[in-house]
Tab-separated table of C-alpha atoms in Angstrom:
chain	number	residue	atom	x	y	z
L	1	MET	CA	214.102	249.162	44.789
L	2	ARG	CA	215.835	251.518	42.350
L	3	ARG	CA	218.211	253.883	44.045
L	4	GLU	CA	218.299	257.622	42.397
L	5	PRO	CA	222.026	258.682	41.898
L	6	VAL	CA	223.752	260.473	44.530
L	7	ARG	CA	224.520	264.262	42.987
L	8	PRO	CA	227.553	265.822	44.398
L	9	ASP	CA	227.050	269.518	45.847
L	10	PRO	CA	227.638	272.204	43.407
L	11	ASP	CA	229.859	274.318	45.888
L	12	GLN	CA	232.143	270.945	46.333
L	13	VAL	CA	232.575	270.675	42.771
L	14	LEU	CA	233.139	274.521	42.177
L	15	LEU	CA	236.162	274.198	45.162
L	16	ALA	CA	237.463	271.228	43.924
L	17	ARG	CA	237.728	273.137	40.353
L	18	ALA	CA	239.016	276.145	41.938
L	19	ARG	CA	241.706	274.292	43.815
L	20	ARG	CA	243.127	272.192	40.896
L	21	VAL	CA	243.449	275.468	38.711
L	22	ILE	CA	245.131	277.041	41.435
L	23	ALA	CA	247.284	274.075	41.761
L	24	LEU	CA	247.976	273.508	38.179
L	25	GLN	CA	248.756	277.094	37.539
L	26	THR	CA	251.095	277.396	40.417
L	27	ALA	CA	252.810	273.795	39.964
L	28	ALA	CA	253.080	275.365	36.351
L	29	ALA	CA	254.681	278.642	37.343
L	30	ILE	CA	256.978	276.760	39.496
L	31	THR	CA	258.118	274.658	36.937
L	32	VAL	CA	258.522	276.907	34.284
L	33	SER	CA	260.687	279.071	36.311
L	34	LEU	CA	262.990	275.937	37.358
L	35	LEU	CA	262.992	275.038	33.782
L	36	VAL	CA	264.221	278.888	32.588
L	37	LEU	CA	266.979	278.644	35.781
L	38	GLY	CA	268.510	275.202	34.771
L	39	VAL	CA	268.546	276.486	30.909
L	40	LEU	CA	270.168	279.295	32.109
L	41	ALA	CA	272.422	277.157	34.325
L	42	LEU	CA	273.286	274.891	30.968
L	43	ALA	CA	274.306	278.223	29.203
L	44	VAL	CA	276.300	279.410	31.574
L	45	VAL	CA	278.269	276.163	31.902
L	46	ILE	CA	278.589	275.723	27.945
L	47	ARG	CA	279.933	279.032	27.367
L	48	SER	CA	282.115	279.083	30.196
L	49	GLN	CA	283.577	275.402	28.791
L	50	ASP	CA	283.743	277.432	25.089
L	51	SER	CA	285.774	280.108	26.637
L	52	ALA	CA	288.056	277.531	28.648
L	53	ALA	CA	288.835	275.121	25.506
L	54	ALA	CA	289.513	279.074	23.324
L	55	THR	CA	291.808	279.812	25.899
L	56	LEU	CA	293.384	276.780	26.129
L	57	LEU	CA	293.994	276.236	21.625
L	58	ARG	CA	295.251	279.996	22.162
L	59	ASN	CA	297.937	279.435	24.794
L	60	THR	CA	298.823	275.891	23.753
L	61	ALA	CA	299.667	277.262	20.105
L	62	ALA	CA	301.516	280.430	21.249
L	63	THR	CA	303.651	278.664	23.571
L	64	ALA	CA	304.294	275.152	22.151
L	65	GLU	CA	307.883	274.482	21.561
L	66	ASP	CA	307.317	271.287	19.948
L	67	VAL	CA	304.890	268.617	19.330
L	68	ALA	CA	305.317	266.553	22.521
L	69	ASP	CA	303.982	266.473	25.878
L	70	PRO	CA	300.835	268.931	25.033
L	71	PRO	CA	298.002	269.238	27.398
L	72	PRO	CA	295.771	266.350	28.391
L	73	ASP	CA	293.285	265.294	25.688
L	74	VAL	CA	295.167	267.922	23.173
L	75	TRP	CA	297.261	266.904	20.120
L	76	ILE	CA	299.687	269.404	17.997
L	77	PHE	CA	300.150	269.349	14.709
L	78	VAL	CA	302.944	271.403	12.888
L	79	ALA	CA	302.730	271.755	8.904
L	80	ASP	CA	306.430	272.946	7.421
L	81	PRO	CA	306.726	274.762	4.252
L	82	ALA	CA	307.147	272.051	1.858
L	83	GLY	CA	303.753	270.331	3.414
L	84	GLY	CA	305.348	267.672	6.047
L	85	ILE	CA	303.394	267.236	9.236
L	86	THR	CA	304.936	266.350	12.044
L	87	ALA	CA	302.263	264.921	14.966
L	88	THR	CA	302.156	264.342	18.670
L	89	ALA	CA	302.550	260.787	19.427
L	90	ASP	CA	298.666	258.960	19.531
L	91	ALA	CA	296.790	261.398	17.819
L	92	PRO	CA	293.229	260.046	17.099
L	93	ALA	CA	292.608	258.555	13.571
L	94	GLY	CA	291.074	261.222	11.530
L	95	LEU	CA	293.312	264.108	12.898
L	96	PRO	CA	294.316	266.756	11.277
L	97	ASP	CA	292.294	269.326	10.016
L	98	ARG	CA	293.948	268.452	6.486
L	99	GLY	CA	291.473	271.186	5.010
L	100	ALA	CA	292.472	274.076	7.801
L	101	LEU	CA	296.323	273.272	7.737
L	102	ASP	CA	296.131	273.786	3.379
L	103	ARG	CA	294.089	276.864	3.603
L	104	VAL	CA	296.273	278.915	6.357
L	105	ARG	CA	299.307	277.615	4.735
L	106	ALA	CA	298.384	279.100	1.739
L	107	GLY	CA	297.947	282.046	3.386
L	108	GLY	CA	294.805	282.433	4.691
L	109	ALA	CA	293.659	283.778	8.142
L	110	SER	CA	293.896	281.948	11.621
L	111	GLU	CA	290.825	279.777	12.200
L	112	THR	CA	288.919	277.792	14.571
L	113	THR	CA	287.008	274.361	13.150
L	114	GLY	CA	284.805	271.550	14.871
L	115	ILE	CA	285.818	268.232	13.699
L	116	ASP	CA	283.824	264.856	14.216
L	117	GLY	CA	284.863	262.549	16.389
L	118	ARG	CA	283.631	260.458	19.445
L	119	GLU	CA	280.959	261.923	21.933
L	120	GLY	CA	281.380	266.065	21.445
L	121	GLY	CA	284.128	265.721	18.485
L	122	TYR	CA	287.178	267.712	18.727
L	123	LEU	CA	287.893	271.666	18.345
L	124	ALA	CA	290.901	272.443	16.232
L	125	LEU	CA	292.816	275.888	16.274
L	126	THR	CA	295.028	276.273	13.208
L	127	ARG	CA	297.481	279.550	12.961
L	128	ARG	CA	300.909	280.281	11.190
L	129	ARG	CA	303.821	280.714	13.521
L	130	ASP	CA	307.491	281.046	12.910
L	131	GLY	CA	306.782	280.137	8.988
L	132	ARG	CA	305.111	277.235	10.028
L	133	VAL	CA	301.345	276.247	10.047
L	134	VAL	CA	300.397	275.141	13.583
L	135	GLN	CA	297.548	273.760	14.559
L	136	VAL	CA	296.313	272.495	18.089
L	137	VAL	CA	293.291	269.821	18.448
L	138	MET	CA	291.575	269.298	22.031
L	139	SER	CA	289.176	266.702	22.524
L	140	ARG	CA	285.814	267.770	23.743
L	141	HIS	CA	284.886	264.651	25.084
L	142	GLU	CA	285.172	265.351	28.519
L	143	GLN	CA	282.916	268.810	28.363
L	144	HIS	CA	280.316	266.673	26.442
L	145	GLU	CA	280.362	264.449	29.492
L	146	GLU	CA	280.313	267.251	31.823
L	147	ARG	CA	277.380	268.534	30.039
L	148	GLU	CA	275.714	265.423	29.837
L	149	ARG	CA	275.634	265.178	33.877
L	150	LEU	CA	274.728	268.580	34.353
L	151	LEU	CA	271.318	267.543	31.799
L	152	GLY	CA	270.890	264.743	34.005
L	153	ALA	CA	271.110	266.216	36.741
L	154	LEU	CA	268.618	269.469	35.957
L	155	ALA	CA	265.997	266.931	34.627
L	156	ALA	CA	266.275	265.006	38.175
L	157	GLY	CA	265.843	268.555	39.611
L	158	GLU	CA	263.415	269.151	37.487
L	159	LEU	CA	261.137	266.371	38.253
L	160	VAL	CA	261.621	266.678	41.944
L	161	GLY	CA	261.496	270.169	41.793
L	162	LEU	CA	257.623	269.153	39.735
L	163	LEU	CA	256.450	267.046	42.164
L	164	ILE	CA	257.151	269.378	45.267
L	165	ALA	CA	255.451	271.990	43.396
L	166	LEU	CA	252.440	269.479	42.468
L	167	LEU	CA	252.123	268.999	46.865
L	168	SER	CA	253.313	272.877	47.544
L	169	ALA	CA	250.774	273.835	44.902
L	170	ALA	CA	248.198	271.848	46.432
L	171	LEU	CA	248.679	272.962	50.091
L	172	LEU	CA	248.870	276.410	48.756
L	173	ALA	CA	245.423	276.161	46.720
L	174	ARG	CA	243.794	274.329	49.873
L	175	ARG	CA	244.519	277.250	52.169
L	176	ALA	CA	243.993	279.777	49.152
L	177	THR	CA	240.289	278.198	49.203
L	178	ALA	CA	239.901	277.995	52.878
L	179	PRO	CA	238.242	281.123	53.041
L	180	LEU	CA	235.557	280.549	50.388
L	181	VAL	CA	234.791	277.191	51.812
L	182	ASP	CA	233.563	279.275	55.129
L	183	ALA	CA	232.409	281.664	52.901
L	184	LEU	CA	230.177	279.145	51.412
L	185	ALA	CA	229.062	277.360	54.353
L	186	ARG	CA	228.384	280.841	56.476
L	187	GLN	CA	226.234	281.314	53.204
L	188	ARG	CA	224.705	277.918	53.169
L	189	GLN	CA	223.987	278.173	57.316
L	190	PHE	CA	222.579	281.732	56.808
L	191	VAL	CA	220.086	280.818	54.284
L	192	ALA	CA	219.302	277.563	56.206
L	193	ASP	CA	218.624	279.791	59.037
L	194	ALA	CA	216.648	282.755	57.265
L	195	SER	CA	214.058	280.140	55.746
L	196	HIS	CA	213.666	277.873	59.043
L	197	GLU	CA	213.330	281.253	61.430
L	198	LEU	CA	211.586	283.770	59.092
L	199	ARG	CA	209.022	281.090	57.822
L	200	THR	CA	206.807	281.271	60.952
L	201	PRO	CA	206.860	284.753	62.029
L	202	LEU	CA	205.821	285.924	58.645
L	203	THR	CA	203.361	283.698	57.913
L	204	GLN	CA	201.974	284.627	61.511
L	205	LEU	CA	201.990	288.630	60.741
L	206	HIS	CA	200.568	287.395	56.951
L	207	THR	CA	197.500	285.661	59.015
L	208	ARG	CA	196.604	288.585	61.388
L	209	ALA	CA	196.945	291.367	58.679
L	210	GLN	CA	194.210	289.518	57.254
L	211	LEU	CA	192.226	289.346	60.429
L	212	LEU	CA	192.696	292.925	60.980
L	213	GLN	CA	191.505	293.688	57.548
L	214	LEU	CA	188.607	291.913	57.723
L	215	ASP	CA	187.872	293.246	61.129
L	216	LEU	CA	188.073	296.583	59.189
L	217	ARG	CA	185.639	295.968	56.524
L	218	SER	CA	183.298	294.096	59.119
L	219	GLY	CA	183.366	297.374	61.070
L	220	ALA	CA	184.319	295.309	64.204
L	221	ALA	CA	184.581	297.064	67.489
L	222	GLY	CA	187.742	299.357	68.824
L	223	ALA	CA	188.863	296.469	71.126
L	224	ASP	CA	188.656	293.765	69.012
L	225	ILE	CA	190.838	295.783	66.369
L	226	THR	CA	192.893	297.277	69.557
L	227	ALA	CA	193.861	293.508	70.343
L	228	ASP	CA	194.454	292.647	66.921
L	229	VAL	CA	197.116	295.708	66.280
L	230	ASP	CA	198.399	294.553	69.738
L	231	ARG	CA	198.983	290.930	68.110
L	232	LEU	CA	200.468	292.408	64.913
L	233	VAL	CA	202.985	294.939	67.189
L	234	THR	CA	204.097	291.981	68.707
L	235	GLY	CA	204.838	289.665	65.672
L	236	THR	CA	206.929	292.766	64.518
L	237	ARG	CA	208.651	292.647	67.542
L	238	HIS	CA	209.549	289.223	66.898
L	239	LEU	CA	210.186	289.423	63.686
L	240	GLY	CA	212.926	292.359	64.167
L	241	GLU	CA	214.637	290.005	66.502
L	242	VAL	CA	214.809	286.953	64.695
L	243	VAL	CA	216.480	289.109	61.735
L	244	GLU	CA	219.207	291.071	64.673
L	245	ASP	CA	219.613	286.961	65.243
L	246	LEU	CA	220.474	285.927	61.604
L	247	LEU	CA	222.652	289.318	60.975
L	248	LEU	CA	224.612	288.346	64.005
L	249	SER	CA	224.956	285.414	63.230
L	250	SER	CA	225.905	285.883	59.681
L	251	GLN	CA	228.672	288.584	61.170
L	252	LEU	CA	229.917	286.264	64.283
L	253	GLY	CA	232.955	285.220	62.102
L	254	HIS	CA	233.905	288.874	60.259
L	255	ARG	CA	234.147	290.710	63.575
L	256	ASP	CA	237.200	293.279	64.075
L	257	ASP	CA	239.662	291.354	66.405
L	258	ALA	CA	239.628	294.843	68.219
L	259	ARG	CA	237.984	294.945	71.612
L	260	GLU	CA	236.823	298.029	73.178
L	261	PRO	CA	236.212	298.163	77.328
L	262	VAL	CA	231.978	297.180	77.838
L	263	ASP	CA	230.830	297.763	81.254
L	264	LEU	CA	228.213	294.855	81.245
L	265	GLY	CA	226.665	296.535	84.099
L	266	ALA	CA	225.377	299.423	82.158
L	267	VAL	CA	224.538	297.122	79.337
L	268	ALA	CA	222.278	295.099	81.846
L	269	ALA	CA	220.969	298.183	83.096
L	270	ASP	CA	219.591	299.034	79.347
L	271	VAL	CA	218.765	296.183	78.477
L	272	VAL	CA	216.329	295.401	81.751
L	273	ALA	CA	215.278	299.113	81.442
L	274	GLY	CA	214.494	298.194	77.541
L	275	GLN	CA	212.322	294.574	78.440
L	276	ALA	CA	210.550	296.902	81.473
L	277	ASP	CA	207.383	297.477	79.486
L	278	ARG	CA	206.702	293.822	78.520
L	279	ALA	CA	207.591	292.688	81.850
L	280	ARG	CA	204.718	294.490	83.506
L	281	ALA	CA	202.286	293.631	80.373
L	282	GLN	CA	203.176	290.284	81.316
L	283	GLU	CA	202.532	290.954	85.165
L	284	VAL	CA	206.479	289.823	85.917
L	285	GLU	CA	208.633	291.396	88.136
L	286	LEU	CA	211.597	292.219	86.237
L	287	ALA	CA	215.012	293.211	88.781
L	288	LEU	CA	218.574	294.315	88.363
L	289	LEU	CA	220.464	292.823	91.161
L	290	PRO	CA	223.062	295.358	92.883
L	291	ASP	CA	226.511	294.685	91.866
L	292	ALA	CA	228.411	292.062	94.414
L	293	GLY	CA	231.993	293.205	93.177
L	294	GLY	CA	233.673	295.663	91.608
L	295	PRO	CA	233.721	297.520	87.700
L	296	SER	CA	232.190	294.828	85.512
L	297	VAL	CA	234.408	295.924	82.496
L	298	VAL	CA	235.195	292.830	79.977
L	299	PRO	CA	236.837	293.638	76.623
L	300	GLY	CA	234.628	292.749	73.525
L	301	HIS	CA	232.210	293.804	71.471
L	302	GLU	CA	228.894	295.931	72.923
L	303	ALA	CA	226.670	295.430	70.470
L	304	ALA	CA	227.427	291.481	70.700
L	305	LEU	CA	227.337	291.190	74.028
L	306	ARG	CA	223.736	293.310	74.797
L	307	ARG	CA	222.469	291.141	72.228
L	308	VAL	CA	223.144	288.224	74.164
L	309	LEU	CA	221.802	289.678	77.853
L	310	THR	CA	218.581	290.564	75.431
L	311	ALA	CA	218.041	286.850	74.248
L	312	LEU	CA	218.755	285.527	77.941
L	313	VAL	CA	216.039	288.174	79.322
L	314	ASP	CA	213.275	287.571	76.590
L	315	ASN	CA	213.855	283.750	76.898
L	316	ALA	CA	213.646	284.510	80.644
L	317	LEU	CA	210.146	286.441	80.162
L	318	SER	CA	208.809	284.162	77.231
L	319	HIS	CA	208.839	281.190	79.609
L	320	THR	CA	207.766	282.831	83.014
L	321	PRO	CA	204.074	283.041	83.726
L	322	ALA	CA	202.167	286.123	85.544
L	323	GLY	CA	203.348	286.695	88.790
L	324	GLY	CA	206.530	284.948	88.016
L	325	HIS	CA	210.090	286.821	88.401
L	326	VAL	CA	213.179	287.479	86.428
L	327	SER	CA	216.410	288.951	88.053
L	328	VAL	CA	219.807	289.774	86.051
L	329	GLY	CA	222.577	289.650	88.735
L	330	LEU	CA	226.398	290.632	88.218
L	331	GLY	CA	229.564	289.848	90.175
L	332	THR	CA	232.904	290.181	90.048
L	333	ASP	CA	236.190	288.873	91.173
L	334	HIS	CA	239.931	289.754	89.985
L	335	THR	CA	240.074	287.734	86.645
L	336	MET	CA	236.433	287.148	85.698
L	337	VAL	CA	232.903	288.423	85.548
L	338	THR	CA	229.785	286.958	85.766
L	339	VAL	CA	226.151	287.640	84.737
L	340	VAL	CA	222.910	285.644	86.058
L	341	VAL	CA	219.629	285.595	84.066
L	342	ARG	CA	217.043	283.839	86.526
L	343	ASP	CA	213.442	283.052	86.764
L	344	ASP	CA	211.731	281.227	88.062
L	345	GLY	CA	209.363	280.206	85.521
L	346	THR	CA	208.873	276.728	83.484
L	347	GLY	CA	211.971	275.670	83.646
L	348	PHE	CA	213.459	272.474	81.366
L	349	ASP	CA	214.550	268.868	81.694
L	350	PRO	CA	218.169	269.009	82.575
L	351	ALA	CA	218.420	265.885	80.493
L	352	ASP	CA	217.982	269.141	77.499
L	353	THR	CA	220.830	271.205	79.031
L	354	GLU	CA	223.354	271.229	76.237
L	355	ARG	CA	220.873	270.159	73.378
L	356	LEU	CA	219.440	274.395	74.412
L	357	PHE	CA	222.288	275.348	72.954
L	358	ALA	CA	221.592	274.057	69.434
L	359	ARG	CA	220.077	276.021	66.920
L	360	PHE	CA	215.947	275.989	66.262
L	361	ALA	CA	216.561	273.529	69.883
L	362	ARG	CA	212.866	272.509	71.837
L	363	GLY	CA	212.762	271.832	75.244
L	364	GLY	CA	211.199	268.667	76.438
L	365	HIS	CA	208.883	267.383	79.573
L	366	GLY	CA	205.728	268.435	77.083
L	367	ASP	CA	206.234	272.112	76.925
L	368	ASN	CA	207.334	272.252	72.905
L	369	ARG	CA	209.830	274.724	75.115
L	370	ARG	CA	211.501	276.434	71.242
L	371	PHE	CA	214.790	278.405	71.365
L	372	GLY	CA	215.409	279.225	67.761
L	373	LEU	CA	218.820	280.843	67.336
L	374	GLY	CA	218.895	283.087	70.720
L	375	LEU	CA	220.671	281.052	72.858
L	376	ALA	CA	222.610	278.933	70.023
L	377	LEU	CA	224.115	282.869	68.816
L	378	ALA	CA	224.514	283.239	73.044
L	379	ARG	CA	226.815	280.865	73.136
L	380	GLU	CA	228.903	281.570	69.942
L	381	VAL	CA	229.216	285.280	71.186
L	382	VAL	CA	230.567	284.321	74.555
L	383	THR	CA	233.028	281.495	73.407
L	384	GLY	CA	233.877	284.254	70.719
L	385	HIS	CA	235.019	286.524	73.810
L	386	GLY	CA	237.331	284.067	75.794
L	387	GLY	CA	234.153	282.926	78.272
L	388	SER	CA	231.560	280.203	79.192
L	389	ILE	CA	227.869	280.075	79.314
L	390	GLU	CA	225.520	277.494	81.484
L	391	ALA	CA	222.553	277.050	81.801
L	392	TRP	CA	220.717	275.591	84.936
L	393	GLY	CA	216.911	274.433	85.126
L	394	ARG	CA	214.080	272.142	86.538
L	395	PRO	CA	211.138	271.655	85.248
L	396	GLY	CA	208.339	274.310	87.035
L	397	GLN	CA	211.455	275.216	89.145
L	398	GLY	CA	212.787	277.905	86.553
L	399	ALA	CA	216.014	278.384	84.694
L	400	ALA	CA	218.873	280.490	85.376
L	401	PHE	CA	221.755	281.093	82.532
L	402	THR	CA	225.016	281.863	83.950
L	403	ILE	CA	227.768	283.585	81.930
L	404	ARG	CA	231.573	284.408	82.940
L	405	LEU	CA	233.852	286.590	80.591
L	406	PRO	CA	237.470	287.736	81.559
L	407	ALA	CA	237.610	290.972	83.093
L	408	ALA	CA	239.542	293.796	81.680
L	409	GLY	CA	242.895	293.987	81.814
L	410	ARG	CA	243.330	290.175	82.754
């Protein structure tokens, strides 16, 4: 069987390309900076060597009494008016620079000349002194070797710097693209969530709208139309809740870190009041239990915490039959605020406890209970507030969801 080649993820290809470009540009900038510094250092050394050599030649030519005992690697040559030359012993072959001697003896100005020779060559200063022409020659071999050592050190430093630059640039590129990785992941997750969650309610809305259209065209009785309209309104409410969940999911990682005091008791009361009509329509008793402790204030984002409680109450009402009970109770101690949403509805298999908080999870024991994004987002919000959420349930015995959040000022 022939296998189709695996195509690379376009996002990963884009990220890899961005990382390479950032790494190469950063490494190139660091390398060029090191190269410029090396060139500047070499130029300073050469300038210093030239200045030291010129000073040594001038001082020797001005103060030497004879050709004996010159400084190391320096030779003195003296030409008398008759053209005879006295030289320092063991002067290298090819010295002195007779052309410079002849020009200065003939009345020319003092001059500094370079002479070819061993590595680095020689530097000669020829000047007139006391009716004679003095030429001082120094070897530049040591200076040449010093420059060679400096160049070797700069080359090694440049190579090491390049390796360090590449490693550093790769690390910086990875860190620089980390927000992009997170953004792309959130974008893909949001698109997947939206396509998954919106498909069913949109299809239901479209179907109910078509049925309502058919009823209107056929002149159906008012009661039938009213029932269709009620179902249509219920569908739009469900769709709005799905959109709220999707928006909350996309914003969780981008919320301001600033937290404000949130009174969970007041939030719970608002949520219960907002769900009261639905509970009465389903013939379910919905109650807010008296707070068993002190003030239930936590630091956090009120809108996000309100959505958590709304999702839990909505989940309880969705799985509690007529005649059932749903309660929201709060408790506090010195460090934590507790909220418990309890129902005596269909419950769930304890084996499904962790799976309930997965996106688009479904329950077991044959009821095909579906939890969508609500419980998954509830856990994300609660853990993002430094708290925890736990679920308890038994088939046919109801369920309870317990939220624990750090109290304000703790």
